[in-house]
Backbone as CSV, one residue per row, in Angstrom:
resi,resn,N_x,N_y,N_z,CA_x,CA_y,CA_z,C_x,C_y,C_z
1,MET,331.537,89.691,70.168,330.189,89.299,70.772,329.985,90.360,71.856
2,ALA,328.880,90.968,72.068,328.448,91.475,72.797,328.759,91.171,75.457
3,GLU,328.777,91.188,75.968,329.589,90.767,77.029,327.605,91.218,78.344
4,PHE,327.017,90.090,78.352,325.909,91.402,79.633,326.335,90.398,81.014
5,ASN,326.629,91.664,82.551,326.513,91.004,83.226,325.675,91.976,84.520
6,ARG,326.058,91.862,85.186,325.009,92.911,86.381,325.524,94.496,86.176
7,GLN,325.880,94.712,86.016,326.481,96.508,85.115,326.042,96.672,83.920
8,SER,325.352,95.237,83.611,325.049,96.155,82.612,323.273,97.353,82.184
9,LYS,323.506,98.042,81.789,321.950,99.001,82.132,320.931,98.552,81.468
10,ILE,319.567,98.276,81.978,318.704,98.042,81.969,317.746,99.456,81.996
11,ALA,317.091,99.232,80.374,315.454,99.877,80.556,314.541,99.072,80.810
12,PHE,313.530,99.859,79.977,312.085,99.205,80.209,310.856,99.896,79.325
13,LEU,310.486,99.770,77.708,309.070,100.229,77.180,308.229,98.999,77.934
14,GLY,307.166,100.451,78.528,306.475,99.482,78.745,306.100,99.375,80.433
15,ALA,305.255,100.046,80.960,304.940,99.757,82.157,304.088,99.965,83.583
16,GLY,303.713,98.524,82.923,302.710,97.847,83.281,303.007,96.859,84.617
17,LYS,301.782,95.888,84.993,302.401,95.443,86.010,303.686,94.012,85.897
18,VAL,303.220,93.532,84.834,304.438,92.395,84.472,306.257,93.132,84.088
19,GLY,306.252,94.727,84.352,307.533,95.115,83.509,308.166,95.735,84.815
20,GLY,306.859,96.278,85.877,306.668,97.581,87.344,307.257,95.880,88.755
21,SER,306.623,94.745,88.637,307.397,93.739,89.137,308.575,93.286,89.085
22,LEU,308.778,93.148,87.672,310.292,92.700,87.015,311.568,93.789,87.395
23,SER,311.096,95.245,87.090,312.132,95.575,87.533,312.384,96.567,88.649
24,LEU,310.955,96.103,89.404,311.562,95.948,90.637,311.854,94.827,91.819
25,ALA,311.960,93.893,91.444,312.501,92.902,91.847,314.620,92.360,90.860
26,LEU,314.474,92.946,89.737,316.288,92.793,89.507,316.562,94.754,90.185
27,SER,316.034,95.603,90.119,316.569,96.489,91.260,317.257,96.282,92.656
28,ASN,315.896,95.259,93.387,316.199,95.602,94.343,317.526,93.562,94.406
29,ALA,317.729,93.588,93.564,318.635,92.536,92.615,320.561,92.823,92.988
30,GLY,319.919,94.473,92.637,321.387,94.995,92.499,321.449,94.916,90.802
31,TYR,320.807,95.294,90.027,320.813,94.979,88.710,320.344,96.340,88.323
32,PRO,321.057,97.500,87.558,320.246,98.879,87.061,320.037,99.044,86.596
33,VAL,318.038,99.114,86.488,317.317,99.955,85.959,317.352,101.552,85.978
34,ILE,317.503,101.314,85.045,317.611,103.331,84.591,316.963,103.335,83.491
35,ALA,316.242,103.356,82.575,315.674,104.043,82.068,314.212,103.833,82.002
36,VAL,312.830,104.002,81.621,311.736,103.704,81.625,311.049,104.189,80.195
37,ALA,309.734,104.155,79.609,309.403,104.859,78.353,308.236,104.087,78.550
38,SER,306.662,104.579,77.958,305.490,103.965,77.874,304.620,104.664,77.236
39,ARG,303.866,104.636,76.676,303.008,104.540,75.835,301.624,106.270,77.180
40,THR,301.789,106.211,78.273,301.283,106.873,78.978,302.099,107.715,80.086
41,PRO,302.414,108.991,79.917,304.006,108.994,80.628,303.329,108.893,82.227
42,ALA,302.471,109.328,82.744,301.747,109.531,84.418,302.278,107.759,84.588
43,SER,301.961,106.816,84.130,302.922,105.309,83.754,304.206,104.985,84.016
44,ALA,305.262,105.879,83.655,306.451,105.765,83.654,307.017,106.865,84.281
45,GLU,305.975,108.532,85.026,306.915,108.456,86.060,306.674,107.653,87.489
46,ALA,305.108,107.018,87.446,305.272,105.821,88.942,306.232,105.081,88.755
47,PHE,306.421,104.321,87.372,307.838,102.800,87.328,308.973,103.540,88.198
48,ALA,309.200,104.633,87.067,310.650,105.516,88.062,310.503,106.124,89.134
49,ALA,309.283,106.809,89.038,309.610,107.131,91.037,310.045,105.758,92.530
50,ARG,309.936,104.528,91.690,309.538,103.561,92.621,311.318,102.625,92.864
51,ILE,311.535,103.260,91.480,313.527,102.801,91.848,314.705,103.819,91.605
52,PRO,315.601,103.761,91.855,316.436,104.416,92.714,317.001,104.944,91.365
53,ASP,317.623,106.064,90.539,318.695,106.232,89.505,317.362,105.948,88.461
54,CYS,316.319,105.844,88.420,315.965,104.887,87.316,315.205,106.543,86.512
55,ILE,314.938,107.078,85.965,314.816,108.255,84.762,313.291,107.460,83.286
56,ALA,312.469,108.789,84.035,311.051,108.133,82.803,311.195,109.095,81.762
57,TYR,311.703,108.205,80.123,311.520,109.007,79.743,310.591,109.396,78.152
58,ASP,309.899,110.553,77.529,309.566,110.573,76.888,308.989,109.355,75.996
59,SER,309.846,108.727,74.639,310.186,107.986,73.429,310.849,106.860,74.211
60,TYR,310.402,105.857,74.007,310.830,104.430,73.315,312.556,104.083,73.283
61,GLN,312.590,105.416,71.598,313.775,105.748,71.590,314.513,106.366,72.711
62,GLU,314.661,107.240,72.989,315.183,107.511,73.979,315.407,106.753,75.172
63,ALA,314.108,105.701,75.266,315.189,104.925,76.645,315.801,103.579,76.055
64,ALA,315.467,103.654,75.149,315.913,102.400,74.847,317.956,102.789,74.983
65,ASP,318.329,104.015,73.988,319.412,103.916,73.720,320.436,104.225,75.171
66,ALA,319.782,104.492,76.140,320.251,104.946,77.490,320.665,103.552,77.576
67,ALA,319.525,102.287,77.194,320.355,101.487,77.938,321.579,100.083,77.168
68,ASP,322.131,99.557,78.275,322.295,98.091,76.945,321.551,96.905,76.395
69,LEU,320.757,96.621,77.613,319.186,96.005,77.617,318.010,96.562,77.750
70,THR,317.037,96.448,76.523,315.746,96.934,76.845,315.135,95.842,76.796
71,PHE,314.344,95.913,78.260,312.847,94.532,78.234,311.944,95.363,77.455
72,ILE,310.812,94.564,76.758,310.169,95.614,75.712,308.555,94.481,76.191
73,THR,307.694,95.401,77.594,306.882,94.436,78.434,305.231,95.184,78.343
74,THR,305.365,95.552,77.060,303.663,96.080,76.406,303.256,94.425,76.336
75,SER,302.345,95.042,75.960,301.366,93.470,75.324,301.189,92.253,74.468
76,ASP,300.881,91.688,74.396,301.790,90.554,73.174,301.611,91.311,71.605
77,GLY,300.575,91.657,71.656,300.724,92.495,70.721,301.034,94.403,69.822
78,PHE,301.921,94.568,70.898,303.054,95.980,71.161,303.611,95.899,70.949
79,ILE,304.129,93.975,70.770,305.778,93.776,71.271,306.595,94.154,70.200
80,SER,306.294,93.833,68.538,307.119,94.060,66.991,306.608,95.192,66.594
81,PRO,305.656,95.959,66.978,305.420,97.577,66.655,306.524,98.370,67.338
82,VAL,306.361,98.043,68.743,307.449,98.865,69.928,309.445,98.655,69.445
83,ALA,309.182,97.576,68.625,310.429,96.978,68.870,310.954,97.846,67.271
84,ALA,310.077,97.589,66.573,310.191,98.360,65.093,310.171,99.902,64.871
85,SER,310.225,101.226,66.068,309.701,102.276,66.404,310.851,102.198,66.734
86,VAL,312.086,101.526,67.139,313.452,101.554,67.878,315.035,101.342,66.627
87,THR,315.520,102.219,66.585,316.783,102.185,66.160,317.753,101.593,66.476
88,TRP,317.917,100.165,66.819,318.543,99.494,67.533,319.992,99.819,66.837
89,HIS,321.030,99.241,67.668,322.906,99.161,67.764,323.140,98.202,68.160
90,SER,324.389,97.544,67.279,324.864,95.924,66.766,325.543,96.152,68.941
91,GLY,324.891,94.595,69.025,325.323,94.624,69.990,324.381,94.646,71.784
92,GLN,323.085,95.396,71.380,322.599,96.151,71.839,321.536,94.836,72.332
93,ALA,320.720,94.572,73.598,319.802,92.787,73.370,318.401,93.422,74.213
94,VAL,317.230,93.474,73.104,316.006,93.746,73.525,315.188,91.923,73.368
95,VAL,314.755,91.722,74.423,313.471,91.330,75.451,312.634,91.585,75.353
96,HIS,311.509,90.633,74.865,309.997,90.317,75.404,309.774,89.468,77.019
97,CYS,309.170,89.897,76.841,308.453,89.179,78.031,307.391,87.715,78.431
98,SER,306.928,87.665,76.497,305.182,87.216,76.019,306.181,85.680,76.645
99,GLY,304.900,84.734,76.741,305.141,83.459,76.913,304.720,82.390,75.530
100,ALA,304.095,83.071,74.719,303.646,82.369,73.574,304.635,82.314,72.386
101,ALA,304.754,83.766,72.203,305.631,84.535,71.526,307.401,83.339,71.406
102,SER,307.649,84.112,70.134,309.238,83.818,69.615,309.983,84.603,69.240
103,LEU,311.554,84.443,68.869,312.087,85.612,69.070,312.389,86.521,67.731
104,ASP,310.970,85.692,66.552,310.684,85.763,65.574,310.230,87.513,65.516
105,LEU,309.256,88.168,66.620,309.006,88.888,66.807,310.126,89.995,66.824
106,PHE,311.119,89.652,67.207,312.984,90.581,66.715,313.708,90.289,65.340
107,ASP,312.970,90.099,64.399,313.665,89.430,63.572,314.785,90.926,62.871
108,GLY,313.815,91.918,63.119,314.223,93.614,62.497,314.585,93.881,63.826
109,PRO,314.843,93.582,64.151,316.498,94.612,65.245,317.614,93.697,65.343
110,ALA,317.370,92.644,65.393,318.119,90.845,65.043,319.416,91.900,64.038
111,ALA,318.811,92.363,62.828,319.157,92.493,61.110,319.421,93.805,61.731
112,GLN,319.279,94.790,62.766,320.417,95.239,63.095,321.085,95.100,64.072
113,GLY,321.563,94.082,64.482,322.644,93.672,65.562,321.915,93.442,66.806
114,ALA,321.501,93.608,67.043,320.660,93.461,68.100,320.628,92.043,68.600
115,VAL,320.819,92.077,69.965,321.242,90.548,70.213,319.741,90.303,71.008
116,PRO,318.584,89.723,70.299,317.072,88.870,70.234,317.272,88.303,72.333
117,GLY,316.057,87.809,72.749,315.970,87.120,74.223,314.588,87.250,74.502
118,ALA,313.960,85.593,75.260,312.747,86.524,75.803,312.972,85.911,77.409
119,PHE,312.177,86.297,78.361,312.291,86.158,79.645,311.127,86.288,80.334
120,HIS,310.276,84.929,80.317,308.896,84.923,80.195,308.399,84.250,82.110
121,PRO,308.388,85.646,82.783,307.894,84.409,84.184,305.822,83.623,84.192
122,LEU,306.533,82.468,84.675,305.432,81.650,85.330,304.294,82.345,86.141
123,GLN,303.530,83.271,85.849,302.920,83.503,86.802,302.085,84.771,86.738
124,ALA,300.448,84.679,87.449,299.682,86.072,87.062,300.012,87.251,88.364
125,PHE,299.973,87.989,87.301,300.636,89.788,88.780,299.143,90.144,88.330
126,SER,298.649,90.671,89.714,297.475,91.106,89.764,297.792,93.003,90.033
127,SER,299.411,92.828,90.319,299.563,94.468,91.225,301.701,94.575,91.235
128,VAL,301.812,95.411,90.635,303.419,95.338,91.241,303.753,95.091,92.119
129,GLU,303.295,95.654,93.752,303.153,95.214,94.463,303.043,93.835,95.238
130,ASN,302.328,92.945,94.733,302.049,91.491,95.055,302.492,90.591,93.568
131,GLY,302.758,91.799,92.290,303.637,90.684,91.265,305.306,91.175,92.258
132,VAL,306.233,91.353,93.401,307.184,91.450,93.230,307.495,90.333,94.242
133,LYS,306.654,90.568,94.762,306.684,88.870,96.664,306.169,87.991,96.083
134,SER,305.180,87.605,94.288,305.465,85.854,94.394,306.582,86.113,92.723
135,ILE,307.801,86.435,92.828,308.579,86.288,91.766,309.885,84.469,93.151
136,PRO,309.803,84.947,93.527,310.988,84.198,94.424,310.113,82.899,93.988
137,GLY,310.609,81.449,93.789,310.379,80.448,93.352,308.981,80.540,92.275
138,THR,309.264,81.492,90.923,308.574,81.891,90.184,309.779,80.759,88.863
139,THR,309.132,79.540,88.007,309.758,79.901,87.123,309.741,81.193,85.879
140,PHE,310.722,81.277,85.195,310.947,82.333,83.821,311.636,81.205,83.040
141,GLY,310.629,81.154,81.683,310.943,80.815,80.340,311.558,81.386,79.742
142,ILE,313.146,80.477,79.334,313.636,81.590,78.264,314.437,81.141,77.140
143,GLU,313.861,81.983,76.507,314.823,81.775,75.101,315.487,82.935,74.807
144,ALA,316.622,82.428,73.731,318.150,83.019,73.483,319.111,82.098,73.138
145,GLY,319.500,82.409,72.681,321.169,82.421,71.688,322.108,82.232,72.635
146,ASP,323.130,81.196,72.482,324.466,80.617,73.360,324.988,82.367,74.452
147,ASP,325.016,83.509,73.398,326.479,84.860,74.014,324.791,85.134,75.169
148,ILE,323.975,84.864,75.150,322.659,85.893,76.531,322.639,84.649,77.551
149,LYS,322.732,83.560,76.940,322.003,82.762,78.220,322.514,82.224,79.400
150,PRO,323.976,82.752,79.892,323.936,83.108,80.956,323.761,83.977,81.598
151,TYR,323.563,84.945,80.920,322.892,86.290,81.698,321.722,85.773,82.515
152,PHE,320.856,85.834,81.716,319.675,84.852,82.158,319.349,83.838,83.316
153,GLU,320.612,83.306,82.772,320.463,81.950,84.071,320.850,82.978,85.475
154,GLN,321.938,83.711,84.917,322.247,84.231,86.472,321.043,85.085,87.174
155,MET,319.930,85.585,85.760,320.077,87.104,86.411,318.370,86.843,86.879
156,ALA,317.783,85.214,86.682,316.945,84.297,87.423,316.954,84.234,88.621
157,HIS,318.371,83.265,88.667,318.789,83.002,90.253,319.232,84.474,90.925
158,ASP,319.010,85.867,90.563,319.797,86.381,91.418,318.574,86.913,91.635
159,ILE,317.377,86.871,91.657,315.314,87.705,91.460,315.292,86.500,92.718
160,GLY,315.976,85.234,92.688,315.358,84.300,93.629,314.607,83.175,92.601
161,ALA,314.363,82.862,91.079,313.376,82.206,89.857,313.780,81.451,89.822
162,ILE,313.528,80.320,88.845,313.661,79.114,88.820,313.962,79.527,86.504
163,PRO,315.031,79.242,86.325,315.189,79.116,84.849,314.979,77.865,83.959
164,VAL,313.866,77.964,83.078,314.298,76.755,82.783,313.984,77.891,81.102
165,PHE,314.720,76.927,80.397,315.084,76.912,78.279,314.379,76.511,77.503
166,LEU,313.755,76.735,76.241,312.662,76.464,76.003,313.207,76.661,75.016
167,ARG,312.427,76.092,73.691,312.395,75.930,72.367,311.847,76.927,71.849
168,ALA,312.073,77.276,70.259,310.852,77.894,69.409,309.212,77.118,69.593
169,GLU,309.602,75.885,69.394,308.496,75.332,69.086,307.402,75.030,69.822
170,ASP,308.411,75.078,71.577,307.785,74.620,72.151,307.482,75.541,73.386
171,LYS,307.095,76.839,72.925,306.623,77.742,73.602,305.422,78.239,73.799
172,VAL,304.177,77.694,72.759,302.667,78.095,72.939,302.186,76.832,73.860
173,MET,302.714,75.973,73.624,302.057,74.866,74.896,303.043,75.590,76.529
174,TYR,304.231,75.296,76.697,304.135,76.110,77.514,303.290,77.680,78.090
175,HIS,303.380,78.327,77.585,302.136,79.314,77.505,301.070,78.608,77.926
176,LEU,300.450,77.534,77.064,299.150,77.266,77.136,299.466,76.597,78.767
177,SER,300.495,76.028,79.893,299.843,75.234,80.604,300.216,76.228,81.646
178,GLY,300.610,77.257,81.226,300.218,78.698,81.979,298.934,79.302,82.552
179,VAL,298.525,78.892,81.107,296.769,80.042,81.224,296.049,78.899,81.404
180,LEU,296.345,77.431,81.514,295.532,76.490,82.394,295.457,76.781,83.562
181,MET,296.446,76.603,83.802,296.272,77.154,85.763,296.495,78.269,86.347
182,GLY,296.124,79.190,85.964,295.971,80.612,86.098,295.100,81.739,85.432
183,ASN,294.576,81.856,83.957,293.569,82.173,83.482,292.368,81.301,83.865
184,LEU,292.262,80.334,83.593,291.540,79.408,83.493,291.009,78.566,84.769
185,LEU,291.985,78.659,86.184,291.894,78.511,86.806,291.411,78.751,87.951
186,THR,291.701,80.842,87.572,290.688,81.122,87.868,289.585,81.881,87.436
187,CYS,289.107,81.461,86.835,287.482,81.262,86.315,286.271,80.352,86.766
188,LEU,287.673,78.767,86.769,287.404,77.963,86.960,286.726,77.767,88.595
189,VAL,287.148,78.398,89.429,287.286,79.550,90.621,286.095,80.357,90.681
190,GLY,285.703,80.952,89.903,284.200,82.134,89.860,283.549,80.960,89.921
191,ILE,283.461,80.129,88.955,282.257,79.250,88.779,281.461,78.592,89.743
192,ALA,282.883,77.766,90.138,282.577,76.650,91.618,281.827,77.729,92.510
193,GLY,282.733,78.810,92.759,281.645,79.667,93.217,280.510,80.271,93.296
194,GLY,279.666,81.121,92.028,278.740,79.931,91.325,277.572,79.504,91.640
195,VAL,278.011,78.296,91.811,277.057,77.404,92.487,276.302,77.811,94.010
196,TRP,276.837,78.490,94.399,276.736,78.847,95.863,275.273,79.435,95.689
197,GLU,275.218,79.985,94.464,274.242,80.737,94.034,272.756,80.021,94.102
198,HIS,272.661,78.135,93.778,272.010,77.880,93.992,271.283,77.402,95.531
199,ILE,271.833,77.689,96.058,272.066,77.513,97.639,271.804,78.630,98.775
200,GLY,271.596,79.656,97.828,271.079,80.996,98.362,271.915,81.490,99.210
201,SER,273.401,81.444,98.208,274.502,82.735,98.277,274.764,82.973,96.710
202,THR,276.069,84.255,96.971,276.025,84.302,96.217,278.307,84.217,95.947
203,ARG,277.803,84.206,94.882,279.086,83.844,94.140,280.186,84.576,95.665
204,ALA,280.468,85.605,96.073,281.257,86.165,96.740,281.195,85.120,97.448
205,ASP,280.150,84.920,98.498,280.541,83.760,99.217,281.053,82.241,99.719
206,GLY,280.478,82.184,97.899,281.401,81.271,97.010,282.794,80.532,97.736
207,VAL,282.922,81.842,97.247,284.949,81.604,96.756,285.301,82.283,97.915
208,LYS,284.891,82.809,98.914,285.645,83.082,100.105,285.547,81.209,100.851
209,ALA,284.434,80.532,100.667,284.337,79.329,100.991,284.850,78.510,101.027
210,LEU,285.836,78.817,99.334,286.064,77.181,99.308,287.959,77.989,99.007
211,LEU,287.905,78.704,99.461,289.329,80.091,98.923,290.557,78.664,99.849
212,PRO,290.327,78.416,100.686,290.858,77.807,102.444,291.203,76.047,101.558
213,MET,289.679,75.437,100.616,290.383,74.062,99.812,291.281,74.047,98.420
214,MET,291.184,75.411,98.382,291.629,75.643,97.189,293.366,76.095,97.578
215,ARG,294.326,76.530,98.958,295.349,76.333,99.240,295.140,75.137,99.728
216,ALA,294.668,74.490,100.075,295.287,73.028,101.222,295.593,72.219,100.045
217,VAL,294.393,72.379,98.762,295.039,71.394,97.046,296.136,71.962,96.795
218,ALA,296.579,73.291,96.594,297.960,73.818,96.120,299.382,73.217,97.348
219,ASN,298.735,73.141,99.086,299.675,72.583,99.336,299.927,71.340,100.039
220,ASN,298.785,70.291,99.194,299.027,68.719,99.150,299.752,68.923,98.229
221,ILE,299.383,69.351,96.868,300.486,68.736,95.845,301.561,69.269,95.578
222,GLU,301.956,70.086,96.770,303.164,70.700,96.516,303.509,69.430,97.745
223,ALA,302.526,69.042,98.829,304.152,67.911,98.902,303.833,66.793,99.096
224,SER,302.914,66.144,97.881,302.431,64.834,97.816,302.669,64.830,96.312
225,GLY,302.499,65.616,95.419,302.978,65.158,93.991,301.480,64.636,93.244
226,ILE,301.696,64.550,92.509,300.270,64.082,91.357,300.725,62.819,90.698
227,PRO,300.001,61.503,91.214,298.655,61.289,91.647,298.258,61.312,93.154
228,ASP,298.826,61.538,93.927,298.875,60.660,95.440,297.545,62.123,95.034
229,ALA,298.402,63.626,95.696,297.400,64.482,95.826,296.086,64.637,95.664
230,VAL,295.469,64.310,94.329,294.697,63.707,94.213,293.273,63.032,95.025
231,ALA,292.476,63.981,95.102,290.794,63.574,96.297,289.807,63.627,95.472
232,GLY,288.860,63.248,96.493,287.311,62.947,95.689,287.363,61.852,95.331
233,PRO,285.788,62.253,94.622,284.853,60.816,94.462,285.743,60.419,93.192
234,TYR,286.307,60.883,92.782,286.841,59.778,91.419,287.201,58.788,92.054
235,PRO,289.070,59.186,92.590,290.028,58.455,92.820,289.047,57.204,94.298
236,ARG,287.909,57.638,94.690,287.783,56.569,95.975,286.626,55.961,95.097
237,GLY,286.392,55.890,94.092,285.589,55.323,92.884,284.048,55.206,93.274
238,ASP,283.416,56.898,93.923,282.515,56.380,94.541,281.063,56.836,93.419
239,VAL,280.465,56.378,93.210,279.786,56.372,91.466,278.530,56.454,92.360
240,GLY,277.880,56.873,93.324,276.762,57.647,93.381,276.994,58.429,93.562
241,THR,278.328,58.658,93.930,278.214,60.385,94.948,278.517,60.688,92.820
242,VAL,278.980,60.853,92.275,279.231,60.645,90.589,277.407,61.208,90.351
243,ARG,277.013,60.155,90.167,276.121,60.332,89.075,274.595,61.373,89.433
244,LYS,274.808,61.077,91.686,273.795,62.733,91.728,274.964,63.679,91.994
245,HIS,276.002,64.101,91.030,276.864,65.066,91.206,275.820,65.481,89.869
246,LEU,275.590,64.637,88.424,275.661,64.980,87.373,273.675,65.032,87.192
247,GLU,273.642,64.413,87.989,271.492,64.888,87.970,271.466,66.019,88.571
248,ALA,271.717,66.514,89.629,272.150,68.012,90.288,272.320,68.526,89.090
249,LEU,273.305,68.513,88.120,273.496,69.798,87.486,272.544,69.253,86.212
250,ARG,272.096,67.802,86.181,270.993,68.052,84.830,269.949,68.902,85.058
251,ASP,269.575,68.716,86.685,268.114,69.773,87.165,268.321,71.040,87.018
252,ARG,269.542,71.357,87.831,269.091,72.806,88.217,269.964,73.405,88.046
253,ASP,271.284,73.119,86.754,272.206,73.981,85.978,272.941,73.107,85.332
254,PRO,272.467,73.304,83.882,272.300,72.240,82.600,273.384,72.641,81.822
255,GLY,273.844,74.571,82.626,274.233,74.680,81.353,276.057,74.466,81.848
256,LEU,276.353,74.097,83.197,277.142,73.708,83.584,277.812,72.407,83.654
257,LEU,276.539,71.399,83.062,277.204,70.052,82.859,277.978,69.576,82.083
258,PRO,277.879,70.148,80.812,279.498,70.156,79.479,280.853,70.656,80.315
259,MET,281.166,71.406,81.055,282.300,71.582,81.766,282.767,70.216,82.648
260,TYR,281.797,69.575,83.734,281.595,68.973,84.842,282.168,67.417,84.041
261,CYS,281.909,67.227,82.816,281.540,65.952,82.312,283.075,66.033,81.339
262,GLU,283.954,66.876,81.547,284.284,67.096,80.220,286.087,67.370,81.426
263,LEU,285.624,67.928,82.266,287.291,68.210,83.188,287.133,66.470,83.987
264,ALA,285.939,65.814,84.715,285.638,64.764,85.578,286.856,63.744,84.325
265,LEU,285.792,63.554,82.661,286.920,62.795,82.253,288.456,62.901,81.817
266,ALA,288.762,64.185,81.992,290.418,64.264,81.792,291.007,64.182,82.722
267,GLY,290.439,63.866,84.198,290.482,63.434,85.131,290.898,62.331,85.408
268,LEU,289.700,61.896,85.405,289.852,59.699,85.338,291.275,59.408,85.131
269,PRO,291.931,59.168,84.193,293.173,59.305,84.195,294.286,59.256,85.315
270,GLN,293.996,60.305,85.728,294.879,60.596,87.304,294.523,60.309,88.175
271,ALA,293.303,59.484,88.600,291.938,59.034,89.464,292.665,57.125,89.191
272,VAL,292.763,56.741,88.088,293.264,55.421,88.000,295.234,55.545,88.188
273,GLU,295.988,56.442,87.915,297.176,56.198,88.436,297.523,55.773,90.004
274,LYS,296.473,56.853,90.462,296.196,56.559,91.887,295.721,55.419,92.906
275,GLY,294.797,54.680,91.712,294.609,53.322,92.287,293.095,52.769,91.695
276,LEU,292.453,54.006,91.006,291.449,53.517,91.047,291.346,52.068,90.050
277,SER,290.556,51.197,90.171,290.544,50.136,88.975,289.742,50.443,88.195
278,ASN,290.555,50.271,86.551,290.103,50.265,85.195,288.920,50.145,85.021
279,GLU,287.726,49.477,86.348,286.600,48.787,85.807,285.513,49.248,86.631
280,THR,286.168,50.094,87.420,285.376,51.237,88.138,285.731,52.164,87.145
281,SER,286.505,52.654,86.895,287.157,54.242,86.051,285.966,53.808,84.505
282,ASP,286.320,52.629,84.229,285.316,52.911,82.448,283.283,52.694,83.222
283,GLU,283.432,52.283,84.465,281.358,52.826,84.952,281.622,53.917,85.125
284,ILE,282.416,54.737,85.716,281.717,56.459,86.078,281.840,56.574,83.977
285,ARG,283.304,56.612,83.572,282.851,56.938,81.820,282.308,56.530,81.466
286,GLU,281.120,56.094,81.182,280.425,55.279,81.077,279.054,56.144,81.388
287,ILE,278.983,56.567,82.230,277.723,57.296,83.143,277.821,59.161,82.351
288,ILE,279.118,59.259,82.890,279.858,60.766,82.603,279.362,60.701,81.350
289,GLU,279.545,59.718,79.750,279.564,59.942,79.101,277.977,59.898,78.438
290,ASN,276.677,59.478,79.435,275.476,58.938,78.722,275.373,60.270,78.938
291,TYR,275.358,60.905,80.089,275.086,62.223,80.872,275.278,63.466,79.733
292,ARG,276.829,63.504,78.945,277.492,64.003,78.302,276.589,64.321,76.761
293,GLU,275.852,63.529,76.335,275.045,63.334,74.754,273.867,63.252,75.017
294,ARG,273.434,63.440,76.542,271.873,63.960,76.025,272.020,65.487,76.489
C-alpha cells in the first residue's frame, strides 16, 4: 500500500486560480510542489515561477511522472479527459478539486493502480493572491479511501483549513450549498445593487453602499448564528413594510417580484425560529403568495 506524507512530491495539472492558490498554500506549508503542466505553457510558467523548485513541463504525462501525487485542477469538464490522457502507475495518487464530482471520474486511473481522491475548497477564488489568503479557515470537502484520508486530513490542517469527509452521494448537495453562498450570493449582491438604479444611482453605487451591510451580516452570523442573526421586517413581523416592498416591486420592477417572493417565503421559517408568531407568519405568507400569483 502506498504511503503519503509531507515528503510526497506533488504535481498540478491545470494552472488556474484554484490550482495556483492551493499549490502556493501547500508550498508555504512545506509540501514539495515540484511540477505543473497546463494547456497554456505561459500559465504553467507563471505558476512555476511562484513556487521554489517547481518545474513547468510541456505535457501532463511528464508532470505526473515526476510526482507521487497529482492534483488535476482543470474545470470539471476536463478532469476526466486529462486523467485519461495520462498513464498512471500503481501507488500514485490522482486528486481532483471538484465539489460536485465524485471519484468515479478516476475509474480509469484506479484500474491502473492509482489511488483516487477529491480535495475541494469550499471557497470562491477571484485570484491566486486572494485565494491563498482565503484558505485559512476554509472548509475542504474530502472524498478518499482509508489509505489516503489521513494524509488529506493533515494537509488540510497544515494549510489552516477545516477537513470534512464526504460520501459520494452527498457531494452534489454539499456543492450546491457552496453555489448558493458563493455564485448566487454574488449575483444577489448585483441584483440588490441594481435596485439603486430606480433611485437615480448606479448599480456600482448600490453595491458600494450595501457592502458594509454584507460584512456586518457575516459578522453577525459568525457571532450569533442562525436564527439569532436574522434581522429585518420579517422576524419583526412588520407586515406594513413587507406590503410596501411588494407594492413597490409590482409598480417599479415587476421582474424582480418573483425572486423577492420566493426568497421571503423560503426565509419565513427562520423568522419563526427567531420568535415571529405563527399567526403573523401566516399573514405575511398569504400576502406574499397573493402578489406572487398575480
